[in-house]
Short mmCIF file of N, CA and C in Angstrom, two decimals:
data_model
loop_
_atom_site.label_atom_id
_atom_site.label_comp_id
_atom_site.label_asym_id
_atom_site.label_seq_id
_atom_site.Cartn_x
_atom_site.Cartn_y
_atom_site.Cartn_z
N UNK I 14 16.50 17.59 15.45
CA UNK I 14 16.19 18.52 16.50
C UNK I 14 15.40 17.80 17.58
N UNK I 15 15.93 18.06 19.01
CA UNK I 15 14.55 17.06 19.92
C UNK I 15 13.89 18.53 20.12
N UNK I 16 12.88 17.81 20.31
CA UNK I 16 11.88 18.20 20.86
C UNK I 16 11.63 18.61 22.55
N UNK I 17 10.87 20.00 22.98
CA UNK I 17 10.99 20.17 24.30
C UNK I 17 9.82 19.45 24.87
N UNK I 18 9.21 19.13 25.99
CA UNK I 18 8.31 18.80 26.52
C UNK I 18 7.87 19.30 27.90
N UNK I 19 6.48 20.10 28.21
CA UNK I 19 6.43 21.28 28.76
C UNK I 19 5.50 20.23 29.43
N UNK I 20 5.19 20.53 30.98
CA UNK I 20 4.32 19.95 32.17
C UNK I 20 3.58 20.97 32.72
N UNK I 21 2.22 20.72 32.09
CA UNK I 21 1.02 21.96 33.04
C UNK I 21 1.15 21.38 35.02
N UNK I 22 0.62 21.87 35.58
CA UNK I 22 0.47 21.68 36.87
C UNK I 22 -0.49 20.72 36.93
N UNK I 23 -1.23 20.18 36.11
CA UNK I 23 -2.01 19.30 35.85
C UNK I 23 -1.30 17.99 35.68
N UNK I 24 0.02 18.33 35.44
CA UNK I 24 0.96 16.74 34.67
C UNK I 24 0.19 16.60 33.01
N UNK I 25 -0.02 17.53 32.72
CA UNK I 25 -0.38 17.39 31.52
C UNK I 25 0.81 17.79 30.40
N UNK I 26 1.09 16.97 29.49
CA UNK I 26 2.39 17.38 29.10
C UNK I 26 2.43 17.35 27.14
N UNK I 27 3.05 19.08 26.56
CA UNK I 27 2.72 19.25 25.72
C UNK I 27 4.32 19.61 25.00
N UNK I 28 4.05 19.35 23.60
CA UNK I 28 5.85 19.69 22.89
C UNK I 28 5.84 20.85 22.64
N UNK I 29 6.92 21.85 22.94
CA UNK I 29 7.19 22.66 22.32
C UNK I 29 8.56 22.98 21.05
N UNK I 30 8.37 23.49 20.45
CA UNK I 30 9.68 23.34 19.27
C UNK I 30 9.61 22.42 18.61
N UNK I 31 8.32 21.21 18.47
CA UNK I 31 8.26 20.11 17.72
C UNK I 31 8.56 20.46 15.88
N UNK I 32 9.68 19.03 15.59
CA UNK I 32 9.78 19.06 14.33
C UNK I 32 8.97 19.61 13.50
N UNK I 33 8.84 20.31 12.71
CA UNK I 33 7.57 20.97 11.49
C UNK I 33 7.81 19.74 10.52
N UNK I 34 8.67 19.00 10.16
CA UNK I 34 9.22 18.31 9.01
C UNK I 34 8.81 16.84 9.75
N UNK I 35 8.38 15.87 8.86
CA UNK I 35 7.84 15.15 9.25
C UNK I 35 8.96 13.85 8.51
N UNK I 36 9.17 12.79 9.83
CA UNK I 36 10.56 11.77 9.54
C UNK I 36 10.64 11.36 8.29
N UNK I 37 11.80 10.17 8.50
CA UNK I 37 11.96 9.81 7.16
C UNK I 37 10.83 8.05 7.06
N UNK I 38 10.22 7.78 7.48
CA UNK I 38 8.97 6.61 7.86
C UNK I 38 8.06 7.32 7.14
N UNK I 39 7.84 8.13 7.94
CA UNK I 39 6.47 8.97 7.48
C UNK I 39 6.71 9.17 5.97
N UNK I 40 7.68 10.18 5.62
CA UNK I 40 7.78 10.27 3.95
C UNK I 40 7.28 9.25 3.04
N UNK I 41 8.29 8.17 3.31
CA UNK I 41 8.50 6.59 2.85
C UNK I 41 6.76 6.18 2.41
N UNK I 42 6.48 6.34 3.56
CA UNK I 42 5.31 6.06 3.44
C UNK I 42 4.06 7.01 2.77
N UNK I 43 4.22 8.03 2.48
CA UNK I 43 3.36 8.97 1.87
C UNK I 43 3.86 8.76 0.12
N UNK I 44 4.98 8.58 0.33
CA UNK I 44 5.74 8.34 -1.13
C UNK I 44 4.85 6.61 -2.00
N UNK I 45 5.11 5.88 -1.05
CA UNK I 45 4.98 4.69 -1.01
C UNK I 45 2.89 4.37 -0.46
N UNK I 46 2.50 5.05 -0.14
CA UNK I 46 0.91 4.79 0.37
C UNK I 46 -0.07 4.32 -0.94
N UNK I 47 0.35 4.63 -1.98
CA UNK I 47 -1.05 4.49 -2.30
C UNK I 47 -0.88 3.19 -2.90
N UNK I 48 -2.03 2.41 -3.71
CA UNK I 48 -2.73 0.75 -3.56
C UNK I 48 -1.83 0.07 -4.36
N UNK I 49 -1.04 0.79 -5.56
CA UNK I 49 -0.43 -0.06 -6.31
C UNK I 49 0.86 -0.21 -5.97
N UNK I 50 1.88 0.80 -5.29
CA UNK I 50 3.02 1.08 -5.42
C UNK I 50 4.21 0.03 -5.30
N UNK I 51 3.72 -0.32 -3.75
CA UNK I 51 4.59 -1.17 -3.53
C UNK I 51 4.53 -2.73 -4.28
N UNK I 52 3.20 -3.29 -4.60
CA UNK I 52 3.54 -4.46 -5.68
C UNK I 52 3.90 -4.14 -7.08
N UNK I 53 4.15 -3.07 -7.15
CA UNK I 53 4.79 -2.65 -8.70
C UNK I 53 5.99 -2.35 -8.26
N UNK I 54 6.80 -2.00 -6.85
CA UNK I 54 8.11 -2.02 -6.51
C UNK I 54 8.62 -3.26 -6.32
N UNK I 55 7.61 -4.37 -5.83
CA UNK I 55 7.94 -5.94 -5.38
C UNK I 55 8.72 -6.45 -7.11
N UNK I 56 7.25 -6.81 -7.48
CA UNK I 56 7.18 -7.56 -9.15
C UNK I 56 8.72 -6.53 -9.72
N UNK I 57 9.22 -5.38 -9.85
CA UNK I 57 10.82 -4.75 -10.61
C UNK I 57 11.74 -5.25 -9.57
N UNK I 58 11.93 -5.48 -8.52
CA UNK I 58 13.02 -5.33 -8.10
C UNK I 58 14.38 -6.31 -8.45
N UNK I 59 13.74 -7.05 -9.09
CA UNK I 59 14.98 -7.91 -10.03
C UNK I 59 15.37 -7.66 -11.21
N UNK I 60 14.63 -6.55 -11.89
CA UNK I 60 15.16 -5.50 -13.33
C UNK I 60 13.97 -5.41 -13.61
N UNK I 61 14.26 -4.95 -14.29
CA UNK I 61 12.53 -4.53 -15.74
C UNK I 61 11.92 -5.39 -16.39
N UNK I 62 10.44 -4.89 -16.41
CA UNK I 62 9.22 -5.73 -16.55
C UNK I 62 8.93 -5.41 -17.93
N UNK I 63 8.08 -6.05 -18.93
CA UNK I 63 7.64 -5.42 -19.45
C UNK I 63 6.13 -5.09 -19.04
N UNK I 64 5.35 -3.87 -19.80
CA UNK I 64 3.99 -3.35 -19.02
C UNK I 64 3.28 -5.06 -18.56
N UNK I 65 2.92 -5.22 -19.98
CA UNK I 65 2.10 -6.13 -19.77
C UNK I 65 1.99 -7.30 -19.20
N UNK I 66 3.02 -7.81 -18.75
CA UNK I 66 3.91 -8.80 -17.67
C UNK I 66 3.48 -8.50 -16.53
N UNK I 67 3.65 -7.24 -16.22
CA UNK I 67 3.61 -6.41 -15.06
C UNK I 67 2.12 -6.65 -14.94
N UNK I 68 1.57 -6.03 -15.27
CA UNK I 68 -0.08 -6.04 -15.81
C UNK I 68 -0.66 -7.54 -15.36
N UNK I 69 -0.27 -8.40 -15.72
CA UNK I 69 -0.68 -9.72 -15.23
C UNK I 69 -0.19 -9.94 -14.27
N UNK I 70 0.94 -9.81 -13.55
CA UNK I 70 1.32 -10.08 -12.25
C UNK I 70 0.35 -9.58 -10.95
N UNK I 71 0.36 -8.15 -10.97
CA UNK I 71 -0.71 -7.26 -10.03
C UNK I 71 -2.10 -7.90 -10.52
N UNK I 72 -2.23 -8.43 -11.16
CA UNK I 72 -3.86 -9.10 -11.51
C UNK I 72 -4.67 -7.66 -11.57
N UNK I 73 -5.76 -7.13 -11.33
CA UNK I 73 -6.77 -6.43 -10.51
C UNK I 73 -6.39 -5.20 -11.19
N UNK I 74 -5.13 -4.74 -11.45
CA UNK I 74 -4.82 -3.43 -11.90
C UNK I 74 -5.35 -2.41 -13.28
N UNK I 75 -5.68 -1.98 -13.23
CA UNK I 75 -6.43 -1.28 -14.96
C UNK I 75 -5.04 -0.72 -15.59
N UNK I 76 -5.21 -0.75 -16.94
CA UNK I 76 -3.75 -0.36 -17.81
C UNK I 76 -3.86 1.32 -17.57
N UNK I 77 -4.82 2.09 -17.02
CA UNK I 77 -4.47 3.60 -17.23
C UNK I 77 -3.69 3.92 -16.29
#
C-alpha cells in the first residue's frame, strides 16, 4: 500500500493511510534482534551442531 503524504501550509508534511504492518526488514530483524541469534544462525548454517560444539563456538554463551 503507498502511503499518502499531506502538506500543512507550513510545508510541513505528514502520512496519511501509513502502513499499520511493519516491512519485511523490520520483522527480520525483531525475529532476528536479540544477542545470540544470529551467531547461532552463522555457526548451523552448514547442518547441525551438536549443543555443546555450539556452546564452544559462541564462547560467552550460558547453557540455559
Amino acid at each position: 500500500m503507498k502511503a499518502k503524504v499531506k502538506v500543512d501550509q507550513k510545508g510541513r508534511k505528514s502520512v496519511i493511510d501509513a502502513c499499520t504492518e511493519p516491512c519485511a526488514i523490520e520483522k527480520g530483524m525483531r525475529i532476528l534482534g536479540s544477542k545470540w541469534k544470529g551467531s547461532i544462525i552463522y555457526h548451523l548454517k552448514d547442518g547441525p551442531v551438536r549443543f555443546n560444539d555450539l556452546s564452544r563456538m559462541l564462547g560467552g554463551a550460558s547453557k540455559k
